[in-house]
CSV table of C-alpha atoms and ligand atoms in Angstrom, one decimal:
chain,number,residue,atom,x,y,z
A,1,TYR,CA,158.0,126.5,104.7
A,2,TYR,CA,154.4,125.5,104.5
A,3,CYS,CA,154.2,125.2,108.2
A,4,CYS,CA,155.7,128.6,108.7
A,5,CYS,CA,153.3,130.2,106.2
A,6,PHE,CA,150.4,128.5,107.9
A,7,CYS,CA,151.5,129.8,111.3
A,8,CYS,CA,151.8,133.3,109.9
A,9,ARG,CA,148.3,133.2,108.5
A,10,TYR,CA,147.0,131.8,111.6
A,11,SER,CA,148.5,134.5,113.8
A,12,CYS,CA,147.4,137.1,111.4
A,13,PHE,CA,143.8,135.9,111.8
A,14,ILE,CA,144.1,136.0,115.6
A,15,VAL,CA,145.5,139.5,115.5
A,16,VAL,CA,142.6,140.6,113.3
A,17,ILE,CA,140.1,139.1,115.7
A,18,ILE,CA,141.7,140.8,118.7
A,19,ILE,CA,141.6,144.2,116.9
A,20,ILE,CA,138.0,143.7,116.0
A,21,ASN,CA,137.2,142.8,119.5
A,22,ILE,CA,139.0,145.9,120.9
A,23,ILE,CA,137.0,148.1,118.5
A,24,ILE,CA,133.7,146.5,119.4
A,25,GLN,CA,134.4,146.7,123.2
A,26,SER,CA,135.4,150.3,122.9
A,27,TRP,CA,132.1,151.4,121.5
A,28,PRO,CA,129.1,150.3,123.7
A,29,PRO,CA,126.3,150.3,121.1
A,30,LEU,CA,128.3,148.0,118.9
A,31,ALA,CA,129.1,145.7,121.9
A,32,ALA,CA,125.4,145.4,122.6
A,33,ALA,CA,124.6,144.5,119.0
A,34,TRP,CA,127.4,142.0,119.1
A,35,ARG,CA,126.0,140.3,122.2
A,36,VAL,CA,122.5,140.0,120.5
A,37,LEU,CA,124.2,138.5,117.4
A,38,ALA,CA,126.1,136.0,119.5
A,39,LEU,CA,122.9,135.1,121.3
A,40,LEU,CA,121.1,134.5,118.0
A,41,LEU,CA,124.0,132.5,116.7
A,42,GLY,CA,123.9,130.4,119.9
A,43,LEU,CA,120.1,129.8,119.6
A,44,LYS,CA,120.6,128.7,116.0
A,45,GLY,CA,123.3,126.4,117.0
A,46,ALA,CA,121.1,124.9,119.6
A,47,CYS,CA,118.3,124.5,117.0
A,48,VAL,CA,120.6,122.7,114.7
A,49,LEU,CA,121.8,120.4,117.5
A,50,LEU,CA,118.2,119.7,118.5
A,51,ALA,CA,117.1,119.0,114.9
A,52,SER,CA,120.0,116.6,114.3
A,53,ALA,CA,119.2,114.9,117.6
A,54,LEU,CA,115.5,114.5,116.5
A,55,SER,CA,116.5,113.1,113.1
A,56,GLY,CA,118.9,110.8,114.9
A,57,ALA,CA,116.1,109.5,116.9
A,58,SER,CA,114.0,108.8,113.8
A,59,ALA,CA,117.0,107.2,112.1
A,60,ALA,CA,117.0,104.7,114.9
A,61,ASN,CA,114.0,103.2,113.1
A,62,SER,CA,115.7,103.3,109.7
A,63,SER,CA,115.4,99.5,109.3
A,64,GLY,CA,114.7,98.8,105.7
A,65,ARG,CA,114.1,102.4,104.8
A,66,TRP,CA,115.6,101.6,101.4
A,67,TRP,CA,112.5,99.6,100.6
A,68,GLY,CA,110.9,102.9,99.8
A,69,ILE,CA,112.7,103.1,96.5
A,70,VAL,CA,110.3,100.5,95.2
A,71,ASN,CA,108.0,103.4,94.6
A,72,VAL,CA,110.7,104.8,92.3
A,73,ALA,CA,110.6,101.7,90.3
A,74,SER,CA,106.9,102.1,89.6
A,75,SER,CA,107.5,105.5,88.0
A,76,ALA,CA,108.1,105.3,84.3
A,77,ASN,CA,111.2,107.3,85.0
A,78,LEU,CA,113.2,104.4,86.1
A,79,LEU,CA,112.0,101.9,83.6
A,80,THR,CA,112.9,104.1,80.6
A,81,ASN,CA,116.1,105.5,82.1
A,82,THR,CA,118.8,103.2,83.3
A,83,LYS,CA,121.2,106.1,84.0
A,84,ASN,CA,121.0,107.5,87.5
A,85,VAL,CA,121.2,111.2,86.6
A,86,GLN,CA,117.6,112.2,86.7
A,87,LEU,CA,116.8,109.8,89.5
A,88,ALA,CA,119.0,111.7,91.8
A,89,LEU,CA,116.1,114.1,92.0
A,90,ASP,CA,113.5,111.6,92.9
A,91,PRO,CA,112.1,112.1,96.4
A,92,SER,CA,112.1,108.4,97.2
A,93,LEU,CA,115.9,108.5,97.1
A,94,SER,CA,115.9,110.7,100.1
A,95,LEU,CA,115.0,107.5,102.0
A,96,LEU,CA,118.5,106.2,101.3
A,97,SER,CA,121.4,106.9,103.5
A,98,ARG,CA,124.4,109.0,102.2
A,99,ARG,CA,126.4,105.8,101.9
A,100,GLN,CA,123.6,104.1,99.9
A,101,ARG,CA,123.4,107.1,97.5
A,102,ARG,CA,127.1,107.0,97.1
A,103,LEU,CA,127.0,103.3,96.2
A,104,ILE,CA,124.3,104.1,93.6
A,105,ARG,CA,126.4,106.9,92.1
A,106,GLN,CA,129.5,104.7,92.0
A,107,ASN,CA,127.7,101.9,90.2
A,108,PRO,CA,125.8,103.4,87.3
A,109,GLY,CA,122.8,101.2,86.3
A,110,ILE,CA,122.6,99.5,89.7
A,111,LEU,CA,119.5,101.4,91.0
A,112,HIS,CA,117.5,99.8,88.3
A,113,ALA,CA,118.6,96.4,89.4
A,114,ILE,CA,117.9,97.1,93.1
A,115,ALA,CA,114.4,98.3,92.4
A,116,ALA,CA,113.7,95.4,90.1
A,117,GLY,CA,115.0,93.0,92.7
A,118,LEU,CA,112.8,94.5,95.4
A,119,HIS,CA,109.8,94.2,93.1
A,120,THR,CA,110.5,90.6,92.5
A,121,ALA,CA,111.0,90.0,96.2
A,122,ILE,CA,107.7,91.6,97.1
A,123,LYS,CA,105.8,89.6,94.4
A,124,GLU,CA,107.5,86.4,95.7
A,125,CYS,CA,106.6,87.2,99.3
A,126,LYS,CA,103.0,87.7,98.4
A,127,TRP,CA,102.9,84.5,96.5
A,128,GLN,CA,104.6,82.4,99.2
A,129,PHE,CA,102.1,83.8,101.8
A,130,ARG,CA,99.0,84.0,99.7
A,131,ASN,CA,97.2,81.4,101.7
A,132,ARG,CA,98.2,82.6,105.2
A,133,ARG,CA,96.6,85.1,107.6
A,134,TRP,CA,99.6,87.3,107.1
A,135,ASN,CA,99.8,87.6,103.3
A,136,CYS,CA,102.7,90.0,103.0
A,137,PRO,CA,100.6,93.2,102.7
A,138,THR,CA,102.4,96.2,101.3
A,139,SER,CA,101.5,99.8,100.8
A,140,HIS,CA,102.7,102.8,98.8
A,141,THR,CA,104.0,104.4,101.9
A,142,PRO,CA,107.7,104.7,102.4
A,143,THR,CA,107.8,101.9,104.9
A,144,VAL,CA,106.3,99.5,102.3
A,145,PHE,CA,105.8,96.6,104.6
A,146,GLY,CA,104.3,98.5,107.5
A,147,LYS,CA,104.9,98.1,111.2
A,148,ILE,CA,105.9,94.4,110.9
A,149,VAL,CA,109.4,95.5,110.1
A,150,ASN,CA,109.8,97.1,113.6
A,151,ARG,CA,109.0,93.8,115.2
A,152,GLY,CA,111.1,90.7,115.5
A,153,CYS,CA,108.8,87.9,114.5
A,154,ARG,CA,109.1,85.2,111.8
A,155,GLU,CA,107.3,87.4,109.3
A,156,THR,CA,109.8,90.2,109.9
A,157,ALA,CA,112.7,87.7,109.4
A,158,PHE,CA,111.2,86.6,106.0
A,159,VAL,CA,110.8,90.2,104.8
A,160,PHE,CA,114.4,91.0,105.5
A,161,ALA,CA,115.7,87.8,104.0
A,162,ILE,CA,113.6,87.8,100.8
A,163,THR,CA,114.3,91.5,100.0
A,164,SER,CA,118.0,91.1,100.7
A,165,ALA,CA,118.0,88.0,98.4
A,166,GLY,CA,116.1,90.0,95.8
A,167,VAL,CA,118.9,92.6,95.6
A,168,THR,CA,121.7,90.0,95.4
A,169,HIS,CA,119.8,88.1,92.8
A,170,ALA,CA,118.9,91.0,90.6
A,171,VAL,CA,122.4,92.6,90.8
A,172,ALA,CA,124.1,89.3,90.0
A,173,ARG,CA,121.9,88.9,87.0
A,174,SER,CA,122.3,92.5,85.8
A,175,CYS,CA,126.1,92.1,86.0
A,176,SER,CA,126.0,89.3,83.5
A,177,GLU,CA,123.6,91.1,81.3
A,178,GLY,CA,126.0,94.0,81.2
A,179,SER,CA,123.6,96.6,82.6
A,180,ILE,CA,125.8,97.7,85.5
A,181,GLU,CA,128.9,99.5,84.5
A,182,THR,CA,131.1,98.3,87.3
A,183,CYS,CA,130.6,94.5,87.0
A,184,THR,CA,130.6,91.8,84.4
A,185,CYS,CA,130.0,88.1,84.2
A,186,ASP,CA,132.0,86.1,86.7
A,187,TYR,CA,135.0,85.0,84.6
A,188,ARG,CA,137.0,83.7,87.5
A,189,ARG,CA,136.0,80.1,86.8
A,190,ARG,CA,138.4,79.1,84.0
A,191,GLY,CA,140.1,76.1,82.6
A,192,PRO,CA,139.1,72.4,82.9
A,193,GLY,CA,136.5,71.6,85.4
A,194,GLY,CA,136.3,67.8,84.9
A,195,PRO,CA,137.4,65.0,82.5
A,196,ASP,CA,135.0,66.0,79.8
A,197,TRP,CA,134.1,69.6,80.5
A,198,HIS,CA,135.6,73.0,81.1
A,199,TRP,CA,134.5,76.3,82.5
A,200,GLY,CA,133.5,78.9,80.0
A,201,GLY,CA,130.7,81.2,79.1
A,202,CYS,CA,129.2,83.8,81.4
A,203,SER,CA,128.6,82.9,85.0
A,204,ASP,CA,126.1,85.1,86.9
A,205,ASN,CA,128.2,87.3,89.3
A,206,VAL,CA,126.7,86.2,92.6
A,207,ASP,CA,129.9,87.3,94.5
A,208,PHE,CA,129.4,90.9,93.3
A,209,GLY,CA,125.7,90.6,94.2
A,210,ARG,CA,126.6,89.4,97.7
A,211,VAL,CA,129.3,92.0,98.4
A,212,PHE,CA,127.1,94.8,97.1
A,213,GLY,CA,124.1,93.6,99.0
A,214,ARG,CA,126.1,93.5,102.2
A,215,ASP,CA,127.3,97.1,101.6
A,216,PHE,CA,123.9,98.5,100.5
A,217,VAL,CA,121.2,96.6,102.3
A,218,ASP,CA,123.0,96.1,105.6
A,219,SER,CA,123.9,99.8,105.9
A,220,SER,CA,120.2,100.5,106.7
A,221,GLU,CA,120.6,98.8,110.0
A,222,ARG,CA,121.9,100.6,113.1
A,223,GLY,CA,122.6,99.7,116.6
A,224,ARG,CA,124.1,96.7,118.4
A,225,ASP,CA,121.1,95.2,119.9
A,226,LEU,CA,119.1,92.0,119.3
A,227,ARG,CA,117.0,93.6,116.6
A,228,TYR,CA,120.1,94.7,114.7
A,229,LEU,CA,121.8,91.4,114.9
A,230,THR,CA,118.6,89.6,113.9
A,231,ASN,CA,118.0,91.8,110.9
A,232,LEU,CA,121.6,91.4,109.7
A,233,HIS,CA,121.5,87.7,110.2
A,234,ASN,CA,118.4,87.4,108.1
A,235,ASN,CA,119.7,89.7,105.4
A,236,GLU,CA,122.8,87.4,105.1
A,237,ALA,CA,120.6,84.3,105.1
A,238,GLY,CA,118.8,85.7,102.1
A,239,ARG,CA,122.1,86.3,100.2
A,240,ILE,CA,123.5,82.9,101.2
A,241,THR,CA,120.4,81.2,99.9
A,242,VAL,CA,120.8,82.8,96.5
A,243,ALA,CA,124.5,81.7,96.3
A,244,ALA,CA,123.7,78.2,97.6
A,245,GLU,CA,121.0,77.6,95.0
A,246,MET,CA,123.3,78.4,92.0
A,247,ARG,CA,123.3,75.7,89.4
A,248,GLN,CA,125.7,74.6,86.8
A,249,GLU,CA,124.5,74.8,83.2
A,250,CYS,CA,126.4,73.3,80.3
A,251,LYS,CA,126.4,73.3,76.5
A,252,CYS,CA,127.6,70.6,74.2
A,253,HIS,CA,130.2,71.0,71.6
A,254,GLY,CA,131.6,68.6,69.1
A,255,MET,CA,130.7,66.9,65.8
A,256,SER,CA,126.9,67.0,65.2
A,257,GLY,CA,126.0,67.4,68.8
A,258,SER,CA,128.1,64.4,70.0
A,259,CYS,CA,128.9,66.3,73.2
A,260,THR,CA,132.6,65.3,73.3
A,261,VAL,CA,133.3,68.6,74.9
A,262,ARG,CA,131.1,70.6,77.2
A,263,THR,CA,131.4,74.2,78.4
A,264,CYS,CA,129.8,75.0,81.7
A,265,TRP,CA,128.9,78.1,83.7
A,266,MET,CA,127.1,78.9,87.0
A,267,ARG,CA,123.6,80.2,86.7
A,268,LEU,CA,121.4,81.9,89.3
A,269,PRO,CA,118.4,79.9,90.5
A,270,SER,CA,114.9,81.2,89.6
A,271,PHE,CA,113.6,83.5,92.2
A,272,ARG,CA,110.8,81.1,92.9
A,273,ALA,CA,113.4,78.5,94.0
A,274,VAL,CA,114.9,81.1,96.4
A,275,GLY,CA,111.4,81.9,97.7
A,276,ASP,CA,110.7,78.2,98.3
A,277,VAL,CA,113.9,77.7,100.3
A,278,LEU,CA,113.3,80.8,102.4
A,279,LYS,CA,109.7,79.8,103.1
A,280,ASP,CA,111.0,76.4,104.4
A,281,ARG,CA,113.4,78.4,106.6
A,282,PHE,CA,110.5,80.5,107.8
A,283,ASP,CA,108.7,77.4,108.9
A,284,GLY,CA,111.8,76.2,110.7
A,285,ALA,CA,113.0,79.5,112.0
A,286,SER,CA,114.9,79.6,115.3
A,287,ARG,CA,113.9,81.8,118.2
A,288,VAL,CA,117.0,83.6,119.6
A,289,VAL,CA,117.9,85.7,122.6
A,290,TYR,CA,120.7,88.1,123.1
A,291,ALA,CA,123.4,86.4,125.1
A,292,ASN,CA,126.4,88.3,126.6
A,293,LYS,CA,128.6,85.3,126.0
A,294,GLY,CA,132.1,86.1,124.8
A,295,SER,CA,131.5,89.7,124.8
A,296,ASN,CA,134.4,92.0,124.2
A,297,ARG,CA,133.8,95.6,125.3
A,298,ALA,CA,136.5,96.9,123.1
A,299,SER,CA,134.9,95.7,120.0
A,300,HIS,CA,132.7,98.2,118.2
A,301,ARG,CA,131.1,95.8,115.8
A,302,ALA,CA,128.1,93.9,117.0
A,303,ASP,CA,129.2,90.3,117.5
A,304,PRO,CA,126.9,87.6,115.9
A,305,ARG,CA,128.0,85.3,118.7
A,306,HIS,CA,125.5,87.2,120.9
A,307,LEU,CA,122.7,85.4,119.1
A,308,GLN,CA,121.9,82.3,121.0
A,309,PRO,CA,119.0,79.9,120.7
A,310,GLU,CA,116.3,80.7,123.3
A,311,ASN,CA,116.1,77.1,124.2
A,312,PRO,CA,119.6,76.1,125.2
A,313,ALA,CA,118.9,72.5,124.1
A,314,HIS,CA,118.6,73.6,120.5
A,315,LYS,CA,121.6,73.9,118.3
A,316,LEU,CA,123.0,77.3,117.2
A,317,PRO,CA,121.1,78.6,114.2
A,318,SER,CA,123.3,78.3,111.1
A,319,SER,CA,124.0,81.3,108.8
A,320,ARG,CA,121.3,80.0,106.5
A,321,ASP,CA,118.5,79.8,109.1
A,322,LEU,CA,116.1,82.6,109.7
A,323,VAL,CA,116.0,83.9,113.2
A,324,TYR,CA,113.4,85.8,115.2
A,325,PHE,CA,113.0,86.9,118.8
A,326,GLU,CA,109.3,87.6,119.3
A,327,LYS,CA,106.1,85.6,118.9
A,328,SER,CA,104.0,86.6,115.9
A,329,PRO,CA,100.7,88.3,116.5
A,330,ASN,CA,97.8,86.1,115.4
A,331,PHE,CA,97.0,88.5,112.4
A,332,CYS,CA,93.3,87.7,112.9
A,333,SER,CA,91.8,91.2,113.3
A,334,TYR,CA,92.7,94.7,112.6
A,335,ASN,CA,95.0,96.3,115.0
A,336,GLY,CA,96.3,99.8,114.3
A,337,LYS,CA,99.0,99.6,117.0
A,338,THR,CA,100.7,96.5,115.7
A,339,GLY,CA,99.7,97.4,112.1
A,340,THR,CA,97.9,94.1,111.3
A,341,GLN,CA,95.1,94.3,108.9
A,342,GLY,CA,93.2,91.2,109.9
A,343,THR,CA,91.6,88.6,107.6
A,344,SER,CA,88.2,90.1,107.3
A,345,GLY,CA,87.2,90.1,103.6
A,346,ARG,CA,89.8,87.6,102.6
A,347,THR,CA,88.8,84.8,100.2
A,348,CYS,CA,89.0,81.4,101.8
A,349,ASN,CA,88.6,77.8,100.6
A,350,SER,CA,85.7,76.1,102.3
A,351,SER,CA,86.9,72.6,101.6
A,352,SER,CA,90.5,73.0,102.7
A,353,PRO,CA,91.6,71.9,106.2
A,354,ALA,CA,94.8,73.9,105.8
A,355,LEU,CA,95.6,77.5,106.6
A,356,ASP,CA,93.7,78.8,103.6
A,357,GLY,CA,90.6,77.0,104.8
A,358,CYS,CA,87.8,79.2,106.0
A,359,GLU,CA,88.0,77.8,109.5
A,360,LEU,CA,91.6,78.8,110.1
A,361,LEU,CA,91.8,81.8,107.8
A,362,CYS,CA,88.7,83.5,109.2
A,363,CYS,CA,89.8,82.7,112.8
A,364,GLY,CA,86.5,81.0,113.5
A,365,ARG,CA,84.5,84.2,112.8
A,366,GLY,CA,82.7,82.5,110.0
A,367,TYR,CA,82.3,83.5,106.4
A,368,LYS,CA,79.8,84.7,103.8
A,369,THR,CA,79.2,83.0,100.5
A,370,HIS,CA,78.2,84.6,97.3
A,371,VAL,CA,77.9,83.4,93.8
A,372,GLU,CA,79.6,85.4,91.1
A,373,LYS,CA,79.1,85.2,87.3
A,374,VAL,CA,82.4,85.0,85.6
A,375,THR,CA,82.7,85.6,81.9
A,376,GLU,CA,85.7,84.2,80.1
A,377,ARG,CA,86.8,83.9,76.6
A,378,CYS,CA,86.4,80.4,75.3
A,379,HIS,CA,86.2,78.2,72.2
A,380,CYS,CA,88.8,80.3,70.6
A,381,THR,CA,89.5,79.7,66.9
A,382,PHE,CA,92.4,81.0,64.9
A,383,HIS,CA,91.6,82.5,61.5
A,384,TRP,CA,94.2,82.7,58.7
A,385,CYS,CA,95.7,85.3,58.9
A,386,CYS,CA,95.9,86.6,61.7
A,387,HIS,CA,93.2,86.9,64.2
A,388,VAL,CA,91.6,84.9,67.0
A,389,SER,CA,87.9,84.9,67.6
A,390,CYS,CA,86.4,83.6,70.8
A,391,LEU,CA,83.0,83.1,72.3
A,392,ASN,CA,82.0,84.4,75.7
A,393,CYS,CA,81.3,81.7,78.2
A,394,THR,CA,79.7,82.5,81.5
A,395,SER,CA,80.0,80.3,84.5
A,396,THR,CA,79.2,80.7,88.1
A,397,GLN,CA,81.7,80.6,90.9
A,398,THR,CA,81.1,80.3,94.5
A,399,LEU,CA,83.3,82.6,96.6
A,400,HIS,CA,83.7,82.5,100.4
A,401,GLN,CA,84.8,85.6,102.2
A,402,CYS,CA,85.8,85.9,105.9
A,403,LEU,CA,83.6,88.0,108.0
B,1,NAG,C1,110.4,102.4,116.3
B,1,NAG,O1,110.7,101.1,116.6
B,1,NAG,C2,110.2,100.7,117.9
B,1,NAG,C3,110.5,99.3,118.1
B,1,NAG,O2,111.9,99.2,118.3
B,1,NAG,C4,108.7,100.9,117.9
B,1,NAG,O3,108.2,100.5,119.2
B,1,NAG,C5,108.3,102.3,117.6
B,1,NAG,O4,106.9,102.5,117.5
B,1,NAG,C6,109.0,102.7,116.3
B,1,NAG,N1,108.7,104.1,116.0
B,1,NAG,C7,108.3,104.6,114.8
B,1,NAG,C8,108.1,106.0,114.7
B,1,NAG,O5,108.0,103.8,113.9
B,2,NAG,C1,90.4,74.2,98.1
B,2,NAG,O1,90.9,73.2,98.8
B,2,NAG,C2,90.8,71.9,98.3
B,2,NAG,C3,91.3,70.9,99.3
B,2,NAG,O2,92.5,71.3,99.8
B,2,NAG,C4,91.6,71.8,97.0
B,2,NAG,O3,91.4,70.5,96.4
B,2,NAG,C5,91.0,72.9,96.0
B,2,NAG,O4,91.8,72.9,94.8
B,2,NAG,C6,91.0,74.2,96.7
B,2,NAG,N1,90.3,75.2,95.8
B,2,NAG,C7,90.9,76.3,95.5
B,2,NAG,C8,90.1,77.2,94.6
B,2,NAG,O5,92.1,76.6,95.8
B,3,NAG,C1,82.3,89.1,74.5
B,3,NAG,O1,82.3,90.2,75.5
B,3,NAG,C2,82.9,91.3,75.1
B,3,NAG,C3,82.8,92.4,76.2
B,3,NAG,O2,82.9,91.7,77.4
B,3,NAG,C4,82.3,91.9,73.8
B,3,NAG,O3,83.0,93.0,73.4
B,3,NAG,C5,82.4,90.9,72.7
B,3,NAG,O4,81.7,91.3,71.6
B,3,NAG,C6,81.7,89.6,73.2
B,3,NAG,N1,81.9,88.5,72.2
B,3,NAG,C7,80.9,87.8,71.8
B,3,NAG,C8,81.2,86.8,70.7
B,3,NAG,O5,79.7,87.9,72.2
């Protein structure tokens, strides 16, 4: 019945078109107007096609575009409003793909966690690299980390890993704090865990954080090439590090703290611990190449087996290792093309032989020294009740700055 009706309508439609066409063809001025209209429609179609091709080309560099939402987080909007309703209008959200926006709509409260996680990750990146030539510079532009993300060096690897870890960490914690509507504590660990303890309490939901991170963060990456595989590998390494650093915490029960029974749960590591591990992995990162080994043309997913160590004598990088495929620039001087800012003006330590020492940090260009007066509050005394009074102490500090 439905089919028949559908066919009827369809043939009706065709008949109407044919009649219109006959009318148009039979009256020349109308036919001319029709042709012009068709031409214009055709042009518009071509324009649409061209525009989508152009946006497709810029989407090829969509790596980490979601980092742009960190600028949302700095607007008071986000901090006061954990619902996503108003945020849907925020321009930074246009940096997200349709899939990412859908994930945010489906998980009310999660945007706040993502943005907070990204903030934490950026702070940690800056802290871990504070003494190096590349000190994790960021800007308020949508790309946040600048051109380094379009490269494939160790620093790129770290940026991908730490931001991915930041999302997994923040989402897992927000689940157990109850600020995301679609997840809770991880209650799957139940029952006895050992002779004198059992699972209980609220474990941080790192599994939700990992699955969400894979959905959300990885969907910024496109392609099937070495860059794509490398970015995905480092994203996953970040998530694995968060999960691997989970620690068991316990609480004692029993008569007057006798601890005859303990309840335990799994707790996320501090983000500093995650940063420390990832920094170690940065130092030991593996350089990889794209190898066509075991390729399967029918497969549409990029195959991680294509990542092979550049030096065949080295072992395959594990899923926790960071990987890169390009030598780092030396980060010494400003270069607009590679987007490096250089170390000119950076504060260095004249007595350190390490990377933060003036010799290495300033790349041998030398440094200037100036003495600064620093005024600090000192000799503070507490007065009952309730204020603190301090003296102002002035000291001098010698600062060295790279030329
Ligand atoms: C896109 O990425 C490539 C590296 O794959 C880079 O050479 C190019 O400059 C990037 N384009 C833009 C507009 O960022
Ligand atoms: C400078 O380096 C020396 C030697 O590594 C270290 O003892 C000192 O604390 C450093 N000074 C600052 C301000 O970091
Ligand atoms: C210390 O300095 C601040 C301003 O820098 C000033 O307001 C305050 O009065 C000073 N305190 C004393 C005890 O001089």
